[in-house]
Coordinates of C-alpha atoms in Angstrom, one line a residue:
M153 CA -28.4 57.3 8.0
K154 CA -27.0 54.1 9.4
I155 CA -25.7 51.1 7.5
K156 CA -24.8 47.6 8.3
R157 CA -22.8 45.3 6.1
F158 CA -23.9 41.7 5.4
D159 CA -21.6 39.0 4.0
F160 CA -22.2 35.5 2.9
N161 CA -20.6 33.0 5.4
Y162 CA -19.4 30.2 3.1
K163 CA -18.4 26.9 4.6
P164 CA -14.7 26.1 3.8
L165 CA -14.3 24.3 0.5
Q166 CA -12.9 20.8 0.8
V167 CA -10.2 20.2 -1.8
N168 CA -8.9 16.7 -2.2
Y169 CA -6.1 15.8 -4.6
S170 CA -4.0 12.8 -5.6
A171 CA -2.3 11.3 -8.6
S172 CA -2.8 7.9 -10.0
L173 CA -1.5 5.8 -12.9
V174 CA -3.6 5.5 -16.1
G175 CA -3.3 2.3 -18.0
G176 CA -1.3 -0.8 -17.1
V177 CA 2.2 0.7 -17.0
P178 CA 3.5 0.9 -13.4
N179 CA 5.6 3.6 -11.8
E180 CA 8.3 1.1 -10.9
Q181 CA 10.7 -0.4 -13.5
T182 CA 13.3 -3.1 -13.3
Y183 CA 16.6 -3.1 -15.2
D184 CA 18.5 -6.2 -16.2
A185 CA 22.1 -5.3 -16.7
N186 CA 22.7 -8.7 -18.4
S187 CA 20.3 -8.0 -21.2
G188 CA 20.4 -4.2 -21.0
E189 CA 16.6 -4.1 -20.9
Y190 CA 14.0 -2.2 -18.9
S191 CA 10.7 -3.7 -17.8
P192 CA 8.6 -1.9 -18.6
D193 CA 10.5 0.3 -21.1
Y194 CA 9.0 3.8 -20.9
S195 CA 10.6 4.8 -24.2
L196 CA 8.3 2.3 -25.9
T197 CA 5.2 2.5 -23.6
P198 CA 5.1 5.7 -21.5
C199 CA 4.1 5.8 -17.8
V200 CA 1.0 7.9 -17.7
I201 CA 0.3 9.9 -14.5
Q202 CA -3.1 11.6 -14.0
P203 CA -3.5 14.2 -11.2
Q204 CA -7.1 14.2 -9.8
V205 CA -8.4 17.3 -8.0
N206 CA -11.9 17.1 -6.5
I207 CA -13.9 19.5 -4.4
I208 CA -16.8 19.2 -2.0
D209 CA -18.9 22.3 -1.4
R210 CA -21.0 21.8 1.6
D211 CA -23.0 24.9 0.6
R212 CA -23.8 23.2 -2.7
I213 CA -23.1 26.2 -4.7
L214 CA -20.3 24.6 -6.6
P215 CA -20.9 21.1 -8.0
S216 CA -18.9 18.6 -6.1
G217 CA -16.6 16.3 -8.0
N218 CA -13.6 16.6 -10.3
V219 CA -12.4 20.1 -11.2
N220 CA -9.3 19.3 -13.4
A221 CA -10.8 21.3 -16.2
K222 CA -10.9 24.4 -14.0
L223 CA -7.3 24.3 -12.9
T224 CA -4.9 27.0 -13.9
D225 CA -1.1 27.4 -14.0
V226 CA -0.8 23.7 -14.6
S227 CA 2.8 22.5 -14.7
W228 CA 5.2 19.6 -14.0
R229 CA 8.8 20.0 -12.8
R230 CA 11.6 17.6 -11.8
V231 CA 12.9 17.7 -8.3
I232 CA 16.6 16.8 -8.2
N233 CA 18.5 16.3 -4.9
G234 CA 15.6 18.0 -3.1
V235 CA 15.6 21.1 -5.3
E236 CA 12.7 21.9 -7.6
E237 CA 13.9 22.9 -11.1
R238 CA 13.0 26.4 -12.0
D239 CA 11.7 25.7 -15.5
A240 CA 8.6 23.7 -16.0
L241 CA 8.5 20.7 -18.4
V242 CA 7.3 21.5 -21.9
S243 CA 5.9 18.7 -24.1
T244 CA 8.7 17.2 -26.1
A245 CA 8.6 14.3 -28.4
N246 CA 10.0 11.0 -26.9
K247 CA 10.4 12.7 -23.5
Y248 CA 7.1 13.8 -22.0
V249 CA 3.6 15.0 -23.1
I250 CA 1.4 17.1 -20.9
T251 CA -2.3 17.6 -21.3
T252 CA -3.3 21.2 -20.4
S253 CA -7.1 21.3 -20.8
G254 CA -10.3 19.4 -20.2
D255 CA -11.0 16.7 -17.7
E256 CA -7.5 15.2 -18.2
N257 CA -5.8 18.5 -17.5
G258 CA -2.4 17.8 -16.0
K259 CA -2.0 14.3 -17.4
L260 CA 1.6 13.4 -18.0
K261 CA 3.0 10.9 -20.4
W262 CA 6.6 10.1 -19.3
Y263 CA 8.9 8.4 -21.8
I264 CA 12.3 8.6 -20.0
N265 CA 13.6 5.5 -18.2
A266 CA 14.8 5.9 -14.6
T267 CA 18.3 4.9 -13.5
P268 CA 18.5 1.9 -11.1
Q269 CA 18.4 3.0 -7.5
N270 CA 18.0 6.6 -8.5
P271 CA 14.3 7.5 -8.5
I272 CA 12.8 10.3 -10.6
L273 CA 10.8 12.7 -8.5
L274 CA 8.2 14.7 -10.4
R275 CA 6.2 17.6 -9.0
F276 CA 2.8 18.6 -10.3
K277 CA 1.6 22.2 -9.5
A278 CA -1.7 23.9 -10.3
K279 CA -4.1 26.5 -8.9
F280 CA -7.8 26.3 -8.3
L281 CA -10.0 29.4 -7.7
D282 CA -12.9 29.2 -5.4
I283 CA -15.3 31.6 -7.2
R284 CA -17.4 32.0 -4.1
T285 CA -14.7 33.5 -2.0
K286 CA -12.0 34.2 -4.6
Q287 CA -9.6 32.1 -2.5
V288 CA -6.9 30.4 -4.6
Y289 CA -5.9 26.9 -3.6
N290 CA -2.3 25.9 -4.5
I291 CA -2.2 22.2 -5.5
I292 CA 1.2 20.4 -5.2
I293 CA 1.5 16.6 -5.8
D294 CA 4.8 14.7 -5.8
Y295 CA 5.1 11.5 -7.7
S296 CA 8.1 9.1 -8.0
L297 CA 9.2 6.8 -10.7
K298 CA 11.5 4.1 -9.5
C299 CA 13.8 1.6 -11.1
R300 CA 15.0 -1.5 -9.4
N301 CA 18.1 -3.5 -10.4
A302 CA 16.7 -6.9 -11.5
T303 CA 20.1 -8.4 -12.4
Q304 CA 20.0 -10.6 -9.3
Y305 CA 16.5 -11.7 -10.2
A306 CA 15.0 -11.2 -6.8
P307 CA 11.3 -12.2 -7.0
M308 CA 8.8 -9.4 -7.0
L309 CA 5.2 -9.8 -6.2
L310 CA 2.6 -7.8 -8.1
L311 CA -1.2 -7.6 -7.6
S312 CA -3.7 -6.5 -10.2
S313 CA -5.3 -4.1 -7.8
G314 CA -4.0 -1.7 -5.2
T315 CA -5.7 0.0 -2.3
T316 CA -9.0 1.4 -3.5
Y317 CA -12.5 2.6 -2.4
Y318 CA -15.6 0.7 -3.0
N319 CA -18.8 2.7 -3.7
P320 CA -21.7 0.2 -3.3
L321 CA -24.0 2.6 -5.1
R322 CA -22.0 2.4 -8.4
D323 CA -19.4 -0.3 -8.2
T324 CA -19.9 -4.0 -8.8
D325 CA -19.8 -6.1 -5.7
V326 CA -17.4 -8.7 -6.9
Q327 CA -13.7 -7.8 -7.3
T328 CA -11.0 -10.1 -8.5
I329 CA -7.3 -9.7 -7.5
V330 CA -4.7 -11.6 -9.4
A331 CA -1.2 -12.2 -8.1
S332 CA 1.9 -12.4 -10.2
L333 CA 5.5 -13.2 -9.2
R334 CA 8.2 -11.7 -11.5
L335 CA 11.8 -12.6 -11.8
G336 CA 13.4 -9.7 -13.6
S337 CA 11.3 -9.1 -16.7
K338 CA 9.8 -12.6 -16.8
E339 CA 6.9 -14.3 -15.0
C340 CA 8.1 -16.9 -12.5
E341 CA 7.3 -20.5 -13.5
A342 CA 4.2 -21.8 -11.7
S343 CA 6.0 -24.8 -10.3
K344 CA 8.5 -22.6 -8.5
R345 CA 6.1 -20.3 -6.6
A346 CA 3.1 -20.5 -4.4
F347 CA 0.9 -17.7 -3.1
V348 CA -0.5 -17.4 0.4
W349 CA -3.5 -15.1 0.9
E350 CA -4.3 -13.5 4.2
I351 CA -6.9 -11.2 5.8
G352 CA -6.0 -8.5 8.4
R353 CA -7.8 -8.9 11.7
S354 CA -8.9 -6.3 14.2
D355 CA -5.9 -7.0 16.4
G356 CA -3.5 -6.0 13.6
Y357 CA -2.4 -9.5 12.7
F358 CA -3.0 -11.4 9.4
T359 CA -4.3 -14.9 9.2
A360 CA -4.6 -17.2 6.2
V361 CA -7.9 -17.2 4.3
T362 CA -10.0 -20.2 5.2
A363 CA -13.4 -21.6 4.2
D364 CA -14.9 -19.5 7.1
D365 CA -13.9 -16.3 5.3
M366 CA -16.9 -16.4 3.0
E367 CA -16.4 -12.9 1.7
I368 CA -13.2 -14.0 -0.1
S369 CA -12.4 -17.2 -2.0
I370 CA -9.1 -18.3 -3.6
S371 CA -8.8 -20.0 -7.0
A372 CA -7.6 -23.6 -7.2
D373 CA -4.1 -22.5 -8.5
G374 CA -3.8 -19.9 -5.8
T375 CA -3.3 -17.0 -8.1
T376 CA -6.6 -15.2 -7.8
A377 CA -8.6 -13.9 -4.9
T378 CA -12.3 -13.2 -5.5
L379 CA -13.8 -10.7 -3.0
D380 CA -17.5 -10.1 -2.4
R381 CA -17.3 -6.5 -1.3
S382 CA -21.0 -6.4 -0.4
I383 CA -20.4 -8.5 2.7
M384 CA -16.9 -7.4 3.7
G385 CA -18.1 -4.7 6.2
D386 CA -16.7 -1.2 6.3
R387 CA -13.2 -2.2 5.1
I388 CA -10.9 -5.2 4.5
S389 CA -7.2 -5.6 4.5
I390 CA -5.8 -8.3 2.2
R391 CA -2.2 -9.5 2.1
C392 CA -0.6 -11.8 -0.4
R393 CA 2.8 -13.4 0.2
A394 CA 4.8 -15.5 -2.2
K395 CA 6.9 -18.6 -1.6
Y396 CA 9.7 -19.0 -4.2
S397 CA 11.8 -22.1 -4.7
A398 CA 14.4 -22.1 -7.5
T399 CA 14.4 -25.9 -7.2
G400 CA 10.7 -26.2 -7.8
N401 CA 9.5 -27.0 -4.3
P402 CA 7.7 -23.9 -3.0
S403 CA 5.6 -25.8 -0.5
A404 CA 8.7 -26.5 1.5
V405 CA 9.6 -22.8 1.8
T406 CA 9.0 -21.2 5.2
L407 CA 7.5 -17.7 5.0
T408 CA 9.6 -15.0 6.7
D409 CA 9.5 -11.2 6.9
S410 CA 11.8 -11.1 3.8
A411 CA 9.2 -13.0 1.6
P412 CA 7.8 -10.9 -1.3
F413 CA 4.4 -9.5 -0.3
K414 CA 1.8 -6.9 -1.1
T415 CA -1.0 -5.5 1.1
I416 CA -4.0 -3.7 -0.1
N417 CA -6.9 -2.1 1.7
I418 CA -10.4 -1.9 0.3
V419 CA -12.6 0.7 2.0
R420 CA -16.4 1.0 1.6
R421 CA -17.3 4.7 1.0
I422 CA -20.5 6.2 -0.2
P423 CA -19.8 9.6 -1.8
S424 CA -22.2 12.6 -1.3
F425 CA -25.6 12.2 -2.8
D426 CA -28.8 14.2 -2.8
Y427 CA -32.5 13.5 -3.2
D428 CA -35.8 15.1 -4.1
I429 CA -39.6 14.3 -4.1
Q430 CA -41.2 13.8 -7.5
E431 CA -44.6 13.1 -8.9
A432 CA -46.3 14.8 -6.0
V433 CA -48.7 17.7 -6.7
S434 CA -49.4 20.5 -4.2
D435 CA -53.1 20.6 -4.7
I436 CA -55.2 17.4 -4.6
D437 CA -58.9 16.8 -5.0
P438 CA -61.1 16.8 -1.9
G439 CA -61.7 13.3 -0.6
T440 CA -58.4 11.9 -1.8
K441 CA -57.4 9.1 0.6
S442 CA -53.7 8.9 -0.3
V443 CA -50.9 10.5 -2.3
L444 CA -48.2 8.6 -4.3
P445 CA -44.9 10.6 -4.2
V446 CA -41.7 9.1 -5.7
A447 CA -38.2 9.5 -4.2
Y448 CA -35.5 10.6 -6.7
I449 CA -32.0 9.9 -5.4
Y450 CA -28.9 11.1 -7.3
D451 CA -25.2 11.8 -7.2
N452 CA -22.8 13.8 -9.4
V453 CA -23.1 11.1 -12.1
G454 CA -26.9 11.1 -12.2
E455 CA -29.8 9.0 -10.9
I456 CA -28.6 6.2 -8.7
P457 CA -29.8 2.8 -9.8
N458 CA -31.3 0.5 -7.2
P459 CA -30.6 3.0 -4.3
T460 CA -32.5 1.0 -1.7
K461 CA -29.7 -1.6 -1.7
E462 CA -27.7 0.8 0.4
L463 CA -30.0 3.6 1.3
L464 CA -33.3 3.8 3.2
P465 CA -35.9 6.5 2.1
L466 CA -38.0 7.5 5.1
W467 CA -41.3 9.4 4.6
Y468 CA -42.9 11.6 7.3
M469 CA -46.3 13.4 7.4
A470 CA -47.4 16.3 9.5
T471 CA -50.5 18.4 9.8
N472 CA -49.8 22.0 8.7
S473 CA -50.1 24.6 11.3
H474 CA -49.9 28.4 11.5
S475 CA -49.9 28.6 15.3
S476 CA -47.9 25.7 16.7
A477 CA -44.8 23.6 15.9
I478 CA -45.1 21.2 13.1
V479 CA -44.7 17.6 14.3
Y480 CA -43.8 14.9 11.8
D481 CA -44.7 11.2 12.1
L482 CA -43.0 8.4 10.3
I483 CA -45.6 7.0 7.9
G484 CA -43.7 5.0 5.3
H485 CA -40.4 4.0 3.6
G486 CA -39.2 3.1 0.2
M487 CA -39.0 4.7 -3.2
N488 CA -42.8 4.6 -4.0
P489 CA -44.8 4.8 -0.7
V490 CA -48.6 5.2 -0.4
I491 CA -49.1 8.0 2.0
P492 CA -52.6 8.5 3.6
T493 CA -54.0 12.0 3.8
D494 CA -55.6 11.6 7.2
K495 CA -53.1 14.0 8.8
M496 CA -54.0 16.8 6.4
D497 CA -56.0 19.7 7.8
A498 CA -59.1 20.5 5.8
S499 CA -58.2 24.2 5.5
I500 CA -54.4 24.4 5.6
G501 CA -53.4 20.9 4.4
G502 CA -50.4 18.9 5.4
I503 CA -46.7 18.5 4.8
V504 CA -44.8 15.5 3.4
K505 CA -41.1 15.2 4.2
L506 CA -38.5 12.8 2.8
D507 CA -35.2 11.8 4.5
V508 CA -32.7 9.3 3.1
K509 CA -30.5 7.4 5.5
M510 CA -27.4 5.3 4.7
L511 CA -27.6 1.7 5.8
K512 CA -24.7 0.1 7.6
P513 CA -22.7 -2.3 5.4
W514 CA -23.7 -6.0 5.3
A515 CA -21.3 -8.2 7.2
L516 CA -21.1 -11.9 8.0
L517 CA -22.7 -13.0 11.3
T518 CA -20.1 -14.8 13.4
D519 CA -20.0 -16.5 16.8
G520 CA -17.7 -15.7 19.7
K521 CA -14.9 -17.7 18.1
G522 CA -15.2 -15.9 14.7
R523 CA -16.9 -18.7 12.9
V524 CA -19.5 -17.7 10.3
L525 CA -23.1 -18.7 11.3
T526 CA -25.3 -20.3 8.6
D527 CA -28.9 -21.3 8.1
G528 CA -30.3 -24.8 7.8
N529 CA -29.2 -25.0 4.1
G530 CA -25.6 -23.9 4.9
N531 CA -26.0 -20.4 3.6
P532 CA -24.1 -17.7 5.5
L533 CA -26.1 -15.3 7.6
V534 CA -25.5 -11.6 7.0
F535 CA -26.7 -8.5 8.9
H536 CA -26.6 -4.7 8.6

């Protein structure tokens, strides 16, 4: 007797992880020694940190998406002077609260204020078991809480949005970004500050937003940028800089490298999706001239609404064959095509195939000098 062993050859599991803030409390505080106040004060409103662990299984055995609920050995520890504390943090009133189950597994509510110029470094640790291969992934995420001495009232620029991904299949096209300039714990008077919005160019430099930048518009008071992400292309880099004048004349201030600024990047990304053929029967009546299949396109949330905005369903038809290679011809596109049956063999039938392609992002059409081209009515021209 001879035997031969067979094993499943799984593709490596892609494990992505990060930590983000939940709610409006930032991970950076200011401390005013004159008033003895923190802004924000974590003892009153905690800083909430949520680790996110996601997987992508290219074999499609495990569902792709968030796996926080399946993490084990979840813990948070402090790292002091580069040394990780031996004992993990345990939920303690008025100090920290840790969620240890469910989709928010690992979420940390932190109530302790940081010391100015002495950041608090927190380390999240967990394990994830790949049940296909029994491989254990060790997850380690470091997160810092900082405190800046605001006694000198150096202006600090804040934006309502940070670097983020844009999923055109699920997210709204329009995003607003609001700028704020803080002096210590207070908002700077509007008469003493002015915001300058800029777009990053392909050569690495930033230029001020103008009327030709039709994907972004700035409010009359300069505090809000409104971005149409559907025509921004693959990505966009936006920088906001602030002019501050204690005497109330910000227009006279010259921007330098020391000016308060924030830069954010918005990246277009379509997560993994799948599709299927629905409302198509295998056996049809003789003489039927066409069939009416329906494309069903979905992701880990469910059916994708209006998928043809960013995706192109392509339909192919081939005559079935037992003796030669099957050759498919493109015969339609869209979600609900009408497919003729003239390629079907009377005895062994035919085969319908569906393929879904991602369209390139819309972008503004420009001339050689970067100026946006418009039609006769002044509307900007866009292309895929």
